[in-house]
Amino acid sequence: MAVILITGGARSGKSKRAETRARAFPGQPVYVATAEALDAEMETRIARHRARRGTDWIEREVPLDLVPALIASDGGGARLVDCLTLWLSNLMHAERDWEHAVSELAAVLPRLKSSVVFVTNEVGLGIVPDNALARSFRDAAGIMNQTVAAAADEVEFVVAGLPMKLK
Amino acid sequence: MAVILITGGARSGKSKRAETRARAFPGQPVYVATAEALDAEMETRIARHRARRGTDWIEREVPLDLVPALIASDGGGARLVDCLTLWLSNLMHAERDWEHAVSELAAVLPRLKSSVVFVTNEVGLGIVPDNALARSFRDAAGIMNQTVAAAADEVEFVVAGLPMKLK
Amino acid sequence: MAVILITGGARSGKSKRAETRARAFPGQPVYVATAEALDAEMETRIARHRARRGTDWIEREVPLDLVPALIASDGGGARLVDCLTLWLSNLMHAERDWEHAVSELAAVLPRLKSSVVFVTNEVGLGIVPDNALARSFRDAAGIMNQTVAAAADEVEFVVAGLPMKLK
């Protein structure tokens, strides 16, 4: 059992890397999508990811209740959660207590039997955003990434499709 | 012969690093600028780069037709292409098929006799941009960087003037 | 004596890492804050940093005159300067000559007796900002980071709370 966090920028090859890592564990892999197909841009992205992944994955759509979903699918193949930043954004839009949800996630990880590979985004390496909501989101994403990284066995930072080992 | 990709953020020292790498190959180096001096900000930047580089470079201005230019200058010293993100931006503004151009570039690289050092930018590590055009551009830049990195012999990520070896 | 530069994105764990590094030197550590508590968002951030650091630090508020402050506090414990990007922003708002100030800082570093740990931000890895002022700032920050990194004994890039050694 291992908890792996794959972080990086937009279109850096994070999902592909995470798929490779998840497939390397025994059992049928489970794809936990935090995205919902709410608009055309998102639908296209989801369809492209699915086409690359292939059809041998169990698929779950989990926009909010990630911890119960990880517990429910525990004991089988590795779970690939793609991605944590979208989960965070969903929590914030739904006015859930994201800090509590992130702590709960970090707390449950050591107790899981099956491996989990998380995809997340680095969003804090640009200029400070003008609007306060974007600033709150990048602060929250940074805290979430630090929290999950601290609880993970391995952390990789992907740039141009190439992973750097952070932990 | 080697294909080297130097990536990093704005003003991270990418161009300087790429110049050092290109000069290390035998022969007179060729500077392939994808920038055109269209406004004062760009003119200043071009002049500053030229002053640092020195006058011993062959200079070419290639905003769009990069593959033919690499073939035409093949057989001499190393080519430094500065930079791929601007080339991509030029292709998009000219309504060229950038995906085809990027594939064509990746395909020609293994057949070249002279070395090529590419400079590119990481643009996907900030908050998701508000406007759809900026989102398309950062997606395209990410795909281009992954494609060229896969075809390159070496990839470096430069932060604060210091290179990290990715490949 | 050592000069250490800790760089990274927003909420990447830079300050915490810098505190750990500064505490490892003998003597009472000095916290040099470049932030001024001008609004509620900043006040909250300052209070949170102080709560984590503990009360055993000498505290200085130095929004502009960093070089004299480093000379004045020299000879005791390590100084933690948090952060250089805010110092740069303060210099620019006060219409000081930031290029001169950065050169002066780099020049004084080898002559100091006590160690200094600098925190800075990477701000150039997102999409090119629309407004010219933001573009100037990210260019200036990149130049400052390269200059201080060149003068430092050690440079670390922090992602998700995990340091990568650059130098």
Short mmCIF file of C-alpha atoms in Angstrom, two decimals:
data_model
loop_
_atom_site.label_atom_id
_atom_site.label_comp_id
_atom_site.label_asym_id
_atom_site.label_seq_id
_atom_site.Cartn_x
_atom_site.Cartn_y
_atom_site.Cartn_z
CA MET A 1 0.00 0.00 0.00
CA ALA A 2 1.26 3.44 -0.93
CA VAL A 3 -0.10 6.97 -1.05
CA ILE A 4 1.38 8.91 -3.99
CA LEU A 5 0.88 12.59 -4.78
CA ILE A 6 1.58 13.81 -8.33
CA THR A 7 1.70 17.59 -8.61
CA GLY A 8 2.50 20.02 -11.45
CA GLY A 9 1.13 22.71 -13.71
CA ALA A 10 -1.69 22.60 -16.25
CA ARG A 11 -0.99 20.15 -19.08
CA SER A 12 2.28 19.07 -17.59
CA GLY A 13 1.57 15.35 -18.00
CA LYS A 14 0.43 14.81 -14.38
CA SER A 15 -2.60 12.62 -15.21
CA LYS A 16 -0.65 10.40 -17.59
CA ARG A 17 2.08 9.92 -14.98
CA ALA A 18 -0.53 9.18 -12.30
CA GLU A 19 -2.17 6.57 -14.56
CA THR A 20 1.18 4.83 -15.04
CA ARG A 21 1.76 4.79 -11.28
CA ALA A 22 -1.78 3.53 -10.51
CA ARG A 23 -1.62 0.73 -13.12
CA ALA A 24 1.60 -0.60 -11.58
CA PHE A 25 -0.34 -1.81 -8.51
CA PRO A 26 -2.13 -5.19 -8.66
CA GLY A 27 -5.90 -5.34 -9.23
CA GLN A 28 -8.33 -3.40 -11.42
CA PRO A 29 -7.63 0.31 -11.06
CA VAL A 30 -10.39 2.69 -9.98
CA TYR A 31 -10.62 6.13 -11.58
CA VAL A 32 -12.11 8.65 -9.14
CA ALA A 33 -13.05 11.75 -11.16
CA THR A 34 -13.72 14.89 -9.14
CA ALA A 35 -14.83 16.64 -12.36
CA GLU A 36 -18.43 16.84 -13.44
CA ALA A 37 -19.20 17.32 -17.14
CA LEU A 38 -20.92 20.69 -16.62
CA ASP A 39 -19.75 22.44 -19.79
CA ALA A 40 -18.35 21.64 -23.21
CA GLU A 41 -14.71 22.48 -22.30
CA MET A 42 -14.86 20.07 -19.35
CA GLU A 43 -16.65 17.36 -21.38
CA THR A 44 -13.90 17.45 -24.00
CA ARG A 45 -11.21 17.18 -21.33
CA ILE A 46 -12.96 14.23 -19.62
CA ALA A 47 -13.44 12.42 -22.95
CA ARG A 48 -9.77 12.90 -23.86
CA HIS A 49 -8.59 11.54 -20.50
CA ARG A 50 -10.93 8.54 -20.83
CA ALA A 51 -9.71 7.77 -24.36
CA ARG A 52 -6.09 7.71 -23.16
CA ARG A 53 -6.79 5.67 -20.03
CA GLY A 54 -8.60 2.85 -21.83
CA THR A 55 -11.70 0.96 -20.74
CA ASP A 56 -10.23 -1.34 -18.08
CA TRP A 57 -10.85 1.10 -15.22
CA ILE A 58 -13.72 1.19 -12.76
CA GLU A 59 -15.03 4.77 -12.97
CA ARG A 60 -16.49 6.87 -10.15
CA GLU A 61 -17.65 10.49 -10.25
CA VAL A 62 -16.96 12.00 -6.82
CA PRO A 63 -17.19 15.80 -6.84
CA LEU A 64 -17.43 16.23 -3.02
CA ASP A 65 -17.50 13.15 -0.78
CA LEU A 66 -14.00 11.88 -1.42
CA VAL A 67 -13.26 10.32 1.97
CA PRO A 68 -16.38 8.07 2.00
CA ALA A 69 -15.63 7.12 -1.65
CA LEU A 70 -12.07 6.07 -0.77
CA ILE A 71 -13.37 3.98 2.14
CA ALA A 72 -16.12 2.42 0.00
CA SER A 73 -13.73 1.36 -2.80
CA ASP A 74 -11.00 0.18 -0.38
CA GLY A 75 -9.56 -3.35 -0.65
CA GLY A 76 -9.41 -3.58 -4.47
CA GLY A 77 -6.97 -2.09 -7.01
CA ALA A 78 -5.33 1.31 -6.69
CA ARG A 79 -7.48 4.42 -6.81
CA LEU A 80 -6.48 7.36 -8.99
CA VAL A 81 -8.03 10.61 -7.75
CA ASP A 82 -7.97 13.21 -10.56
CA CYS A 83 -7.77 15.88 -9.23
CA LEU A 84 -7.58 17.38 -5.75
CA THR A 85 -7.66 21.02 -6.87
CA LEU A 86 -11.00 20.49 -8.57
CA TRP A 87 -12.28 18.71 -5.45
CA LEU A 88 -11.20 21.74 -3.40
CA SER A 89 -12.94 24.07 -5.83
CA ASN A 90 -16.12 21.94 -5.62
CA LEU A 91 -16.01 22.04 -1.81
CA MET A 92 -15.62 25.82 -1.81
CA HIS A 93 -18.48 26.33 -4.29
CA ALA A 94 -20.72 24.06 -2.21
CA GLU A 95 -19.72 26.07 0.89
CA ARG A 96 -18.39 23.00 2.65
CA ASP A 97 -15.69 23.28 5.32
CA TRP A 98 -12.69 22.49 3.07
CA GLU A 99 -10.12 22.72 5.89
CA HIS A 100 -11.97 20.02 7.79
CA ALA A 101 -12.33 17.89 4.65
CA VAL A 102 -8.59 18.13 3.89
CA SER A 103 -7.67 17.17 7.48
CA GLU A 104 -10.10 14.27 7.36
CA LEU A 105 -8.54 13.09 4.07
CA ALA A 106 -5.01 13.25 5.51
CA ALA A 107 -6.16 11.36 8.60
CA VAL A 108 -7.79 8.50 6.68
CA LEU A 109 -4.85 7.84 4.33
CA PRO A 110 -2.71 5.73 6.71
CA ARG A 111 -5.69 3.47 7.43
CA LEU A 112 -6.46 2.48 3.80
CA LYS A 113 -5.63 -0.98 2.44
CA SER A 114 -5.49 -0.09 -1.28
CA SER A 115 -3.06 2.38 -2.78
CA VAL A 116 -4.15 5.86 -3.79
CA VAL A 117 -2.55 8.10 -6.41
CA PHE A 118 -3.62 11.74 -6.17
CA VAL A 119 -3.26 14.31 -8.93
CA THR A 120 -3.07 17.94 -7.86
CA ASN A 121 -2.09 21.29 -9.38
CA GLU A 122 0.49 23.89 -8.44
CA VAL A 123 -1.38 27.21 -8.81
CA GLY A 124 0.78 29.56 -6.72
CA LEU A 125 3.74 30.24 -9.02
CA GLY A 126 2.28 33.11 -11.02
CA ILE A 127 1.73 36.77 -10.22
CA VAL A 128 -0.61 37.47 -7.22
CA PRO A 129 -4.17 37.41 -8.66
CA ASP A 130 -6.18 40.65 -8.60
CA ASN A 131 -9.31 39.17 -7.12
CA ALA A 132 -9.65 38.04 -3.50
CA LEU A 133 -11.46 34.79 -4.37
CA ALA A 134 -8.60 33.63 -6.61
CA ARG A 135 -6.12 34.54 -3.84
CA SER A 136 -8.13 32.51 -1.29
CA PHE A 137 -8.25 29.58 -3.67
CA ARG A 138 -4.51 29.52 -4.31
CA ASP A 139 -3.84 29.80 -0.57
CA ALA A 140 -6.22 26.90 0.11
CA ALA A 141 -4.67 24.82 -2.69
CA GLY A 142 -1.20 25.42 -1.26
CA ILE A 143 -2.30 24.34 2.22
CA MET A 144 -4.07 21.27 0.83
CA ASN A 145 -1.01 20.24 -1.20
CA GLN A 146 1.30 20.62 1.82
CA THR A 147 -1.11 18.60 3.99
CA VAL A 148 -1.52 15.73 1.52
CA ALA A 149 2.22 15.75 0.69
CA ALA A 150 3.03 15.39 4.41
CA ALA A 151 0.72 12.35 4.62
CA ALA A 152 1.96 10.78 1.35
CA ASP A 153 4.65 8.13 0.96
CA GLU A 154 5.83 9.58 -2.35
CA VAL A 155 5.49 13.00 -3.99
CA GLU A 156 6.42 13.80 -7.58
CA PHE A 157 6.51 17.19 -9.33
CA VAL A 158 5.91 16.84 -13.08
CA VAL A 159 7.30 19.39 -15.58
CA ALA A 160 7.01 18.87 -19.36
CA GLY A 161 5.93 15.26 -18.78
CA LEU A 162 9.00 14.47 -16.66
CA PRO A 163 8.68 13.65 -12.94
CA MET A 164 11.01 15.03 -10.27
CA LYS A 165 11.01 13.10 -7.01
CA LEU A 166 10.23 15.39 -4.03
CA LYS A 167 9.68 12.62 -1.47
CA MET B 1 24.46 15.89 -31.95
CA ALA B 2 22.06 16.64 -29.11
CA VAL B 3 18.61 18.14 -28.70
CA ILE B 4 18.34 20.11 -25.45
CA LEU B 5 15.21 21.73 -24.00
CA ILE B 6 15.60 24.49 -21.41
CA THR B 7 12.35 25.37 -19.64
CA GLY B 8 11.45 27.71 -16.78
CA GLY B 9 9.53 30.82 -15.80
CA ALA B 10 9.86 34.41 -17.00
CA ARG B 11 13.27 35.88 -16.20
CA SER B 12 14.50 32.68 -14.65
CA GLY B 13 17.79 32.70 -16.55
CA LYS B 14 16.66 30.26 -19.28
CA SER B 15 18.17 32.16 -22.24
CA LYS B 16 21.53 32.63 -20.53
CA ARG B 17 21.66 28.93 -19.66
CA ALA B 18 20.70 28.01 -23.24
CA GLU B 19 23.46 30.26 -24.63
CA THR B 20 26.02 28.50 -22.43
CA ARG B 21 24.81 25.09 -23.63
CA ALA B 22 24.76 26.15 -27.33
CA ARG B 23 28.28 27.67 -27.19
CA ALA B 24 29.69 24.42 -25.82
CA PHE B 25 29.17 22.73 -29.20
CA PRO B 26 31.81 23.18 -31.94
CA GLY B 27 31.23 25.68 -34.81
CA GLN B 28 29.69 29.13 -35.02
CA PRO B 29 26.41 29.15 -33.10
CA VAL B 30 23.18 30.21 -34.82
CA TYR B 31 20.65 32.29 -32.90
CA VAL B 32 17.10 31.58 -34.14
CA ALA B 33 14.85 34.33 -32.76
CA THR B 34 11.12 33.63 -32.89
CA ALA B 35 10.46 37.20 -31.69
CA GLU B 36 9.82 40.07 -34.04
CA ALA B 37 10.56 43.60 -32.85
CA LEU B 38 6.94 44.75 -33.11
CA ASP B 39 6.82 47.07 -30.08
CA ALA B 40 9.17 48.96 -27.78
CA GLU B 41 8.98 46.42 -24.90
CA MET B 42 10.01 43.61 -27.27
CA GLU B 43 12.73 45.72 -28.92
CA THR B 44 14.32 46.41 -25.53
CA ARG B 45 14.25 42.72 -24.64
CA ILE B 46 15.80 41.71 -27.99
CA ALA B 47 18.54 44.34 -27.66
CA ARG B 48 19.36 43.20 -24.13
CA HIS B 49 19.62 39.54 -25.19
CA ARG B 50 21.84 40.51 -28.15
CA ALA B 51 24.15 42.60 -25.95
CA ARG B 52 24.65 39.66 -23.58
CA ARG B 53 25.15 37.09 -26.35
CA GLY B 54 27.89 39.01 -28.15
CA THR B 55 28.40 39.42 -31.89
CA ASP B 56 29.82 36.02 -32.80
CA TRP B 57 26.42 34.46 -33.55
CA ILE B 58 24.73 34.01 -36.90
CA GLU B 59 21.27 35.56 -36.40
CA ARG B 60 17.99 34.44 -37.96
CA GLU B 61 14.48 35.82 -37.37
CA VAL B 62 12.03 32.93 -37.69
CA PRO B 63 8.59 33.78 -36.32
CA LEU B 64 6.74 30.88 -38.02
CA ASP B 65 8.64 28.50 -40.30
CA LEU B 66 10.89 26.89 -37.72
CA VAL B 67 11.21 23.42 -39.25
CA PRO B 68 12.43 24.67 -42.66
CA ALA B 69 14.82 27.06 -40.86
CA LEU B 70 16.33 24.21 -38.81
CA ILE B 71 16.78 22.14 -41.95
CA ALA B 72 18.29 25.10 -43.88
CA SER B 73 20.89 25.89 -41.19
CA ASP B 74 21.73 22.21 -40.50
CA GLY B 75 25.33 21.01 -40.66
CA GLY B 76 26.99 24.01 -38.98
CA GLY B 77 27.22 25.04 -35.30
CA ALA B 78 24.47 24.51 -32.75
CA ARG B 79 21.17 26.37 -33.17
CA LEU B 80 19.61 28.16 -30.21
CA VAL B 81 15.85 28.60 -30.67
CA ASP B 82 14.57 31.35 -28.33
CA CYS B 83 11.78 30.68 -27.68
CA LEU B 84 9.18 28.00 -28.46
CA THR B 85 6.30 29.64 -26.54
CA LEU B 86 6.58 32.75 -28.70
CA TRP B 87 6.71 30.54 -31.81
CA LEU B 88 3.50 28.85 -30.61
CA SER B 89 1.89 32.23 -30.00
CA ASN B 90 2.92 33.38 -33.51
CA LEU B 91 1.44 30.21 -35.04
CA MET B 92 -1.85 30.73 -33.19
CA HIS B 93 -2.09 34.40 -34.21
CA ALA B 94 -1.39 33.46 -37.83
CA GLU B 95 -4.10 30.77 -37.56
CA ARG B 96 -1.65 28.03 -38.52
CA ASP B 97 -2.21 24.43 -37.40
CA TRP B 98 0.06 24.50 -34.33
CA GLU B 99 -0.54 20.85 -33.42
CA HIS B 100 0.71 19.78 -36.82
CA ALA B 101 3.68 22.16 -36.59
CA VAL B 102 4.68 20.79 -33.17
CA SER B 103 4.44 17.15 -34.38
CA GLU B 104 6.48 18.03 -37.45
CA LEU B 105 9.13 19.66 -35.25
CA ALA B 106 9.34 16.61 -32.96
CA ALA B 107 9.60 14.34 -36.01
CA VAL B 108 12.46 16.26 -37.65
CA LEU B 109 14.65 16.46 -34.52
CA PRO B 110 16.19 12.97 -34.69
CA ARG B 111 17.21 13.57 -38.33
CA LEU B 112 19.24 16.76 -37.76
CA LYS B 113 23.05 16.78 -37.91
CA SER B 114 23.68 19.92 -35.81
CA SER B 115 22.63 20.30 -32.19
CA VAL B 116 19.60 22.36 -31.21
CA VAL B 117 18.98 24.07 -27.87
CA PHE B 118 15.36 25.14 -27.37
CA VAL B 119 14.17 27.69 -24.83
CA THR B 120 10.57 27.40 -23.67
CA ASN B 121 8.39 28.75 -20.86
CA GLU B 122 6.36 27.07 -18.14
CA VAL B 123 3.07 29.01 -18.14
CA GLY B 124 0.71 26.59 -16.38
CA LEU B 125 1.69 27.00 -12.72
CA GLY B 126 -0.51 29.98 -11.85
CA ILE B 127 -4.21 30.29 -11.17
CA VAL B 128 -6.53 29.23 -14.06
CA PRO B 129 -6.83 32.33 -16.32
CA ASP B 130 -10.26 33.98 -16.67
CA ASN B 131 -10.25 34.15 -20.43
CA ALA B 132 -10.66 31.16 -22.71
CA LEU B 133 -7.90 32.24 -25.10
CA ALA B 134 -5.31 32.31 -22.30
CA ARG B 135 -6.53 28.87 -21.15
CA SER B 136 -6.16 27.50 -24.70
CA PHE B 137 -2.68 28.95 -24.94
CA ARG B 138 -1.46 27.45 -21.69
CA ASP B 139 -2.94 24.07 -22.67
CA ALA B 140 -1.19 24.27 -26.05
CA ALA B 141 2.11 25.33 -24.42
CA GLY B 142 1.91 22.39 -22.02
CA ILE B 143 1.30 19.92 -24.86
CA MET B 144 4.13 21.44 -26.93
CA ASN B 145 6.55 21.25 -23.99
CA GLN B 146 5.68 17.61 -23.31
CA THR B 147 6.08 16.74 -27.01
CA VAL B 148 9.46 18.45 -27.42
CA ALA B 149 10.68 17.11 -24.04
CA ALA B 150 9.83 13.56 -25.16
CA ALA B 151 11.91 14.06 -28.33
CA ALA B 152 14.82 15.79 -26.55
CA ASP B 153 18.01 14.14 -25.29
CA GLU B 154 18.24 16.49 -22.32
CA VAL B 155 15.70 18.66 -20.49
CA GLU B 156 16.53 21.25 -17.83
CA PHE B 157 14.17 23.29 -15.63
CA VAL B 158 15.74 26.61 -14.61
CA VAL B 159 14.71 28.38 -11.37
CA ALA B 160 16.51 31.54 -10.17
CA GLY B 161 19.26 30.97 -12.74
CA LEU B 162 19.95 27.43 -11.52
CA PRO B 163 19.22 24.40 -13.74
CA MET B 164 17.59 21.20 -12.49
CA LYS B 165 18.11 18.17 -14.70
CA LEU B 166 14.76 16.57 -15.69
CA LYS B 167 16.15 14.25 -18.37
CA MET C 1 28.12 31.81 8.20
CA ALA C 2 25.84 30.95 5.32
CA VAL C 3 23.49 32.77 2.98
CA ILE C 4 20.47 30.63 2.13
CA LEU C 5 17.71 31.44 -0.37
CA ILE C 6 14.37 29.64 -0.07
CA THR C 7 12.12 30.12 -3.10
CA GLY C 8 8.74 28.70 -4.14
CA GLY C 9 5.12 29.53 -4.85
CA ALA C 10 2.43 31.01 -2.61
CA ARG C 11 1.65 28.77 0.37
CA SER C 12 4.25 26.23 -0.60
CA GLY C 13 5.77 26.01 2.89
CA LYS C 14 8.68 28.40 2.18
CA SER C 15 8.45 30.36 5.45
CA LYS C 16 8.23 27.23 7.59
CA ARG C 17 11.25 25.75 5.83
CA ALA C 18 13.17 29.03 6.24
CA GLU C 19 12.36 29.09 9.98
CA THR C 20 13.74 25.57 10.37
CA ARG C 21 16.94 26.56 8.54
CA ALA C 22 17.35 29.81 10.56
CA ARG C 23 16.81 28.07 13.93
CA ALA C 24 19.56 25.56 13.14
CA PHE C 25 22.19 28.31 13.53
CA PRO C 26 23.46 29.21 17.04
CA GLY C 27 22.14 32.34 18.81
CA GLN C 28 18.73 33.99 19.07
CA PRO C 29 17.19 34.20 15.60
CA VAL C 30 16.08 37.57 14.22
CA TYR C 31 12.88 37.77 12.17
CA VAL C 32 13.10 40.57 9.59
CA ALA C 33 9.57 41.18 8.29
CA THR C 34 9.32 43.19 5.06
CA ALA C 35 5.51 43.21 5.45
CA GLU C 36 3.63 46.04 7.10
CA ALA C 37 0.23 45.32 8.61
CA LEU C 38 -1.62 47.69 6.25
CA ASP C 39 -4.84 45.70 5.78
CA ALA C 40 -6.80 42.91 7.42
CA GLU C 41 -5.62 40.18 4.98
CA MET C 42 -1.98 41.04 5.73
CA GLU C 43 -2.59 41.33 9.48
CA THR C 44 -4.05 37.81 9.54
CA ARG C 45 -1.08 36.44 7.61
CA ILE C 46 1.44 38.15 9.92
CA ALA C 47 -0.37 36.88 13.04
CA ARG C 48 -0.44 33.33 11.69
CA HIS C 49 3.28 33.37 10.89
CA ARG C 50 4.06 34.77 14.37
CA ALA C 51 1.95 32.10 16.10
CA ARG C 52 3.84 29.34 14.28
CA ARG C 53 7.29 30.86 14.83
CA GLY C 54 6.92 31.21 18.60
CA THR C 55 8.04 34.07 20.83
CA ASP C 56 11.78 33.39 21.00
CA TRP C 57 12.61 35.57 17.97
CA ILE C 58 13.84 39.15 17.90
CA GLU C 59 11.40 40.89 15.52
CA ARG C 60 12.17 43.75 13.12
CA GLU C 61 9.84 45.43 10.61
CA VAL C 62 11.96 46.48 7.62
CA PRO C 63 9.84 47.39 4.60
CA LEU C 64 12.59 49.23 2.68
CA ASP C 65 16.04 49.62 4.25
CA LEU C 66 17.09 45.99 4.27
CA VAL C 67 20.85 46.41 3.80
CA PRO C 68 21.30 48.77 6.80
CA ALA C 69 19.07 46.46 8.89
CA LEU C 70 21.23 43.42 8.04
CA ILE C 71 24.38 45.36 8.96
CA ALA C 72 22.81 46.67 12.21
CA SER C 73 21.73 43.20 13.42
CA ASP C 74 24.99 41.49 12.31
CA GLY C 75 27.03 39.46 14.79
CA GLY C 76 24.13 37.72 16.59
CA GLY C 77 21.89 34.80 15.57
CA ALA C 78 20.74 34.10 12.03
CA ARG C 79 18.42 36.58 10.32
CA LEU C 80 15.32 35.34 8.50
CA VAL C 81 14.18 37.86 5.86
CA ASP C 82 10.52 37.15 4.94
CA CYS C 83 10.20 38.02 2.09
CA LEU C 84 12.24 39.54 -0.73
CA THR C 85 9.34 39.84 -3.21
CA LEU C 86 7.44 42.05 -0.78
CA TRP C 87 10.60 44.12 -0.20
CA LEU C 88 10.87 44.54 -3.99
CA SER C 89 7.22 45.55 -4.19
CA ASN C 90 7.74 48.09 -1.36
CA LEU C 91 10.80 49.55 -3.16
CA MET C 92 8.83 49.91 -6.40
CA HIS C 93 5.86 51.56 -4.66
CA ALA C 94 8.20 53.98 -2.88
CA GLU C 95 9.85 54.71 -6.26
CA ARG C 96 13.26 53.66 -4.98
CA ASP C 97 15.93 52.36 -7.39
CA TRP C 98 15.29 48.63 -6.88
CA GLU C 99 18.08 47.52 -9.24
CA HIS C 100 20.60 49.42 -7.18
CA ALA C 101 19.12 48.09 -3.92
CA VAL C 102 19.33 44.46 -5.17
CA SER C 103 22.97 44.92 -6.30
CA GLU C 104 23.82 46.48 -2.96
CA LEU C 105 22.20 43.55 -1.15
CA ALA C 106 24.14 40.99 -3.21
CA ALA C 107 27.38 42.92 -2.58
CA VAL C 108 26.96 43.07 1.21
CA LEU C 109 26.17 39.35 1.68
CA PRO C 110 29.76 38.00 1.58
CA ARG C 111 30.81 40.55 4.23
CA LEU C 112 28.24 39.57 6.92
CA LYS C 113 29.22 37.63 10.05
CA SER C 114 25.79 36.17 10.88
CA SER C 115 23.86 33.85 8.60
CA VAL C 116 20.89 35.08 6.58
CA VAL C 117 17.97 33.01 5.30
CA PHE C 118 15.94 34.76 2.61
CA VAL C 119 12.41 33.81 1.58
CA THR C 120 11.35 34.76 -1.94
CA ASN C 121 8.56 33.89 -4.40
CA GLU C 122 8.55 32.45 -7.89
CA VAL C 123 6.00 34.60 -9.76
CA GLY C 124 6.93 33.97 -13.40
CA LEU C 125 5.46 30.51 -14.05
CA GLY C 126 1.93 31.55 -14.99
CA ILE C 127 0.47 33.06 -18.15
CA VAL C 128 1.91 36.48 -19.16
CA PRO C 129 -0.09 39.08 -17.17
CA ASP C 130 -2.29 41.52 -19.11
CA ASN C 131 -1.07 44.64 -17.37
CA ALA C 132 2.35 46.18 -17.90
CA LEU C 133 2.95 46.84 -14.20
CA ALA C 134 2.50 43.17 -13.32
CA ARG C 135 4.85 42.23 -16.19
CA SER C 136 7.49 44.68 -14.90
CA PHE C 137 7.13 43.27 -11.41
CA ARG C 138 7.57 39.67 -12.46
CA ASP C 139 10.59 40.62 -14.57
CA ALA C 140 12.11 42.48 -11.61
CA ALA C 141 11.38 39.57 -9.25
CA GLY C 142 13.07 37.15 -11.64
CA ILE C 143 16.18 39.33 -11.89
CA MET C 144 16.29 39.78 -8.10
CA ASN C 145 15.97 36.03 -7.51
CA GLN C 146 18.77 35.25 -9.99
CA THR C 147 21.01 37.90 -8.39
CA VAL C 148 20.47 36.73 -4.81
CA ALA C 149 20.73 33.06 -5.84
CA ALA C 150 24.10 33.76 -7.47
CA ALA C 151 25.35 35.34 -4.21
CA ALA C 152 23.87 32.61 -1.95
CA ASP C 153 25.66 29.56 -0.61
CA GLU C 154 22.51 27.43 -0.78
CA VAL C 155 19.27 27.72 -2.75
CA GLU C 156 16.19 25.59 -2.20
CA PHE C 157 12.96 25.45 -4.24
CA VAL C 158 9.99 24.40 -2.09
CA VAL C 159 6.95 22.62 -3.61
CA ALA C 160 4.13 21.26 -1.42
CA GLY C 161 6.27 21.78 1.69
CA LEU C 162 9.16 19.74 0.28
CA PRO C 163 12.52 21.37 -0.57
CA MET C 164 14.51 20.63 -3.73
CA LYS C 165 18.17 21.58 -3.57
CA LEU C 166 19.12 23.90 -6.46
CA LYS C 167 22.53 24.91 -5.11
#
